[in-house]
Amino acid sequence: MIKFIEETAEYLFNKGFKKPEIGIILGTGLGQLVDEINILKEVSYNHIPNFPTATVEFHKGKLIYGELEGKKIIVMQGRFHIYEGYTLQDVTFPVRIMQKLGISTLLVSNAAGAINLNYKKSELMIIEDHINLQGSSPLAFKGVEELGERFADMSAPYDFDINSKFKAIAKANNITLHEGVYASVVGPQLETRAEYRMLKILGADAVGMSTVPEIIVANHLNLKVAAVSVLTDECDPGNLKPVDIADIIANAEKAEPNMIVLFKELIKNL
Ligand code: HPA
């Protein structure tokens, strides 16, 4: 792993990805943040040595280096999911690369279903804590201790100061912003009614198929981390309708302008 990380980081460094301060993983509902970036360099994932290749077609699959609000940033346009057949080490490899290139902060966005039924479609939620229900860990491999503490601390995986800033920005801009616990599942199938009931009992406010692996690795690397979910559907086991992916994407897009305000204002204030 160390050799691969060094090789990939060197490739990107030589392409001009120099001294980024902040890494951003753009999930569903934040793709348009890219339009706000002064792009200096970009590389398709399939050109980057050792990178997994992009498969989900509505993700464009590029690593972007540029400036936003005066900060040097590195952006993953499209992420990897285990439901696409990747390992957890594949899914989190880009986080290790961004850290190697120099980031100290990682910001993540995703789309999630609302388990807490006080939270509505197209509203946003900052992740305050998570529950890993993906059945394994991105740190469960031979040699992990060469990259960081094997028994990584998870007592405060999401940065309290960044979350406070998000809340202040939301208030100043009249954006509804919830705070809650995100549970990660493997997917790609959506949950059954019994599973939604279980998630509620477990203490989840939202459920999705990403983010937790990247957050674990970011903590392993001592990065400051924050994540925002756009809630795309209301997971009410008493009144569950068949899933409509087009509707999920449309609800994510409705929240995009608010998500962009949160991220831009935060980056300005970091
Ligand atoms: N479950 C899992 N992932 C999701 C959901 C959901 O209900 N909605 C959006 N992503």
Coordinates of N, CA and C and ligand atoms in Angstrom, one line a residue, residues 111-113 185 190-191 196 207-209 232-233 235 248, ligand 1:
A111 N -25.8 11.7 -0.4 CA -27.2 11.7 -0.4 C -27.6 10.6 0.6
A112 N -28.7 10.8 1.3 CA -29.1 9.8 2.3 C -30.6 9.8 2.5
G113 N -31.1 8.7 3.0 CA -32.5 8.6 3.3 C -32.7 9.1 4.7
V185 N -24.7 1.6 5.1 CA -25.0 0.3 4.7 C -24.3 0.0 3.4
L190 N -32.1 -0.8 -1.7 CA -32.6 0.1 -0.7 C -33.1 -0.8 0.5
E191 N -33.5 -0.2 1.6 CA -33.8 -1.0 2.8 C -35.2 -1.5 2.8
Y196 N -35.6 -0.4 8.0 CA -35.8 1.0 8.4 C -36.2 1.1 9.9
V207 N -29.6 7.3 6.5 CA -28.9 6.1 6.1 C -28.5 6.3 4.6
G208 N -27.2 5.8 4.4 CA -26.7 5.9 3.0 C -25.7 4.8 2.8
M209 N -25.1 4.9 1.6 CA -24.2 3.8 1.1 C -22.8 4.2 1.0
T232 N -32.8 12.7 0.7 CA -33.4 12.6 -0.6 C -34.7 11.8 -0.5
D233 N -35.0 11.1 0.5 CA -36.2 10.4 0.7 C -36.6 10.2 2.1
C235 N -37.8 7.8 4.9 CA -37.9 6.3 5.1 C -38.8 6.0 6.2
I248 N -35.0 10.6 -6.2 CA -33.9 10.8 -5.2 C -32.9 11.8 -5.8
Ligands
HPA1 N1 -31.1 4.1 1.9 C1 -29.8 4.0 1.5 N2 -29.2 4.9 0.8 C2 -29.9 6.0 0.4 C3 -31.2 6.1 0.7 C4 -31.8 5.1 1.5 O1 -33.0 5.2 1.8 N3 -31.6 7.3 0.2 C5 -30.5 7.8 -0.5 N4 -29.5 7.0 -0.3

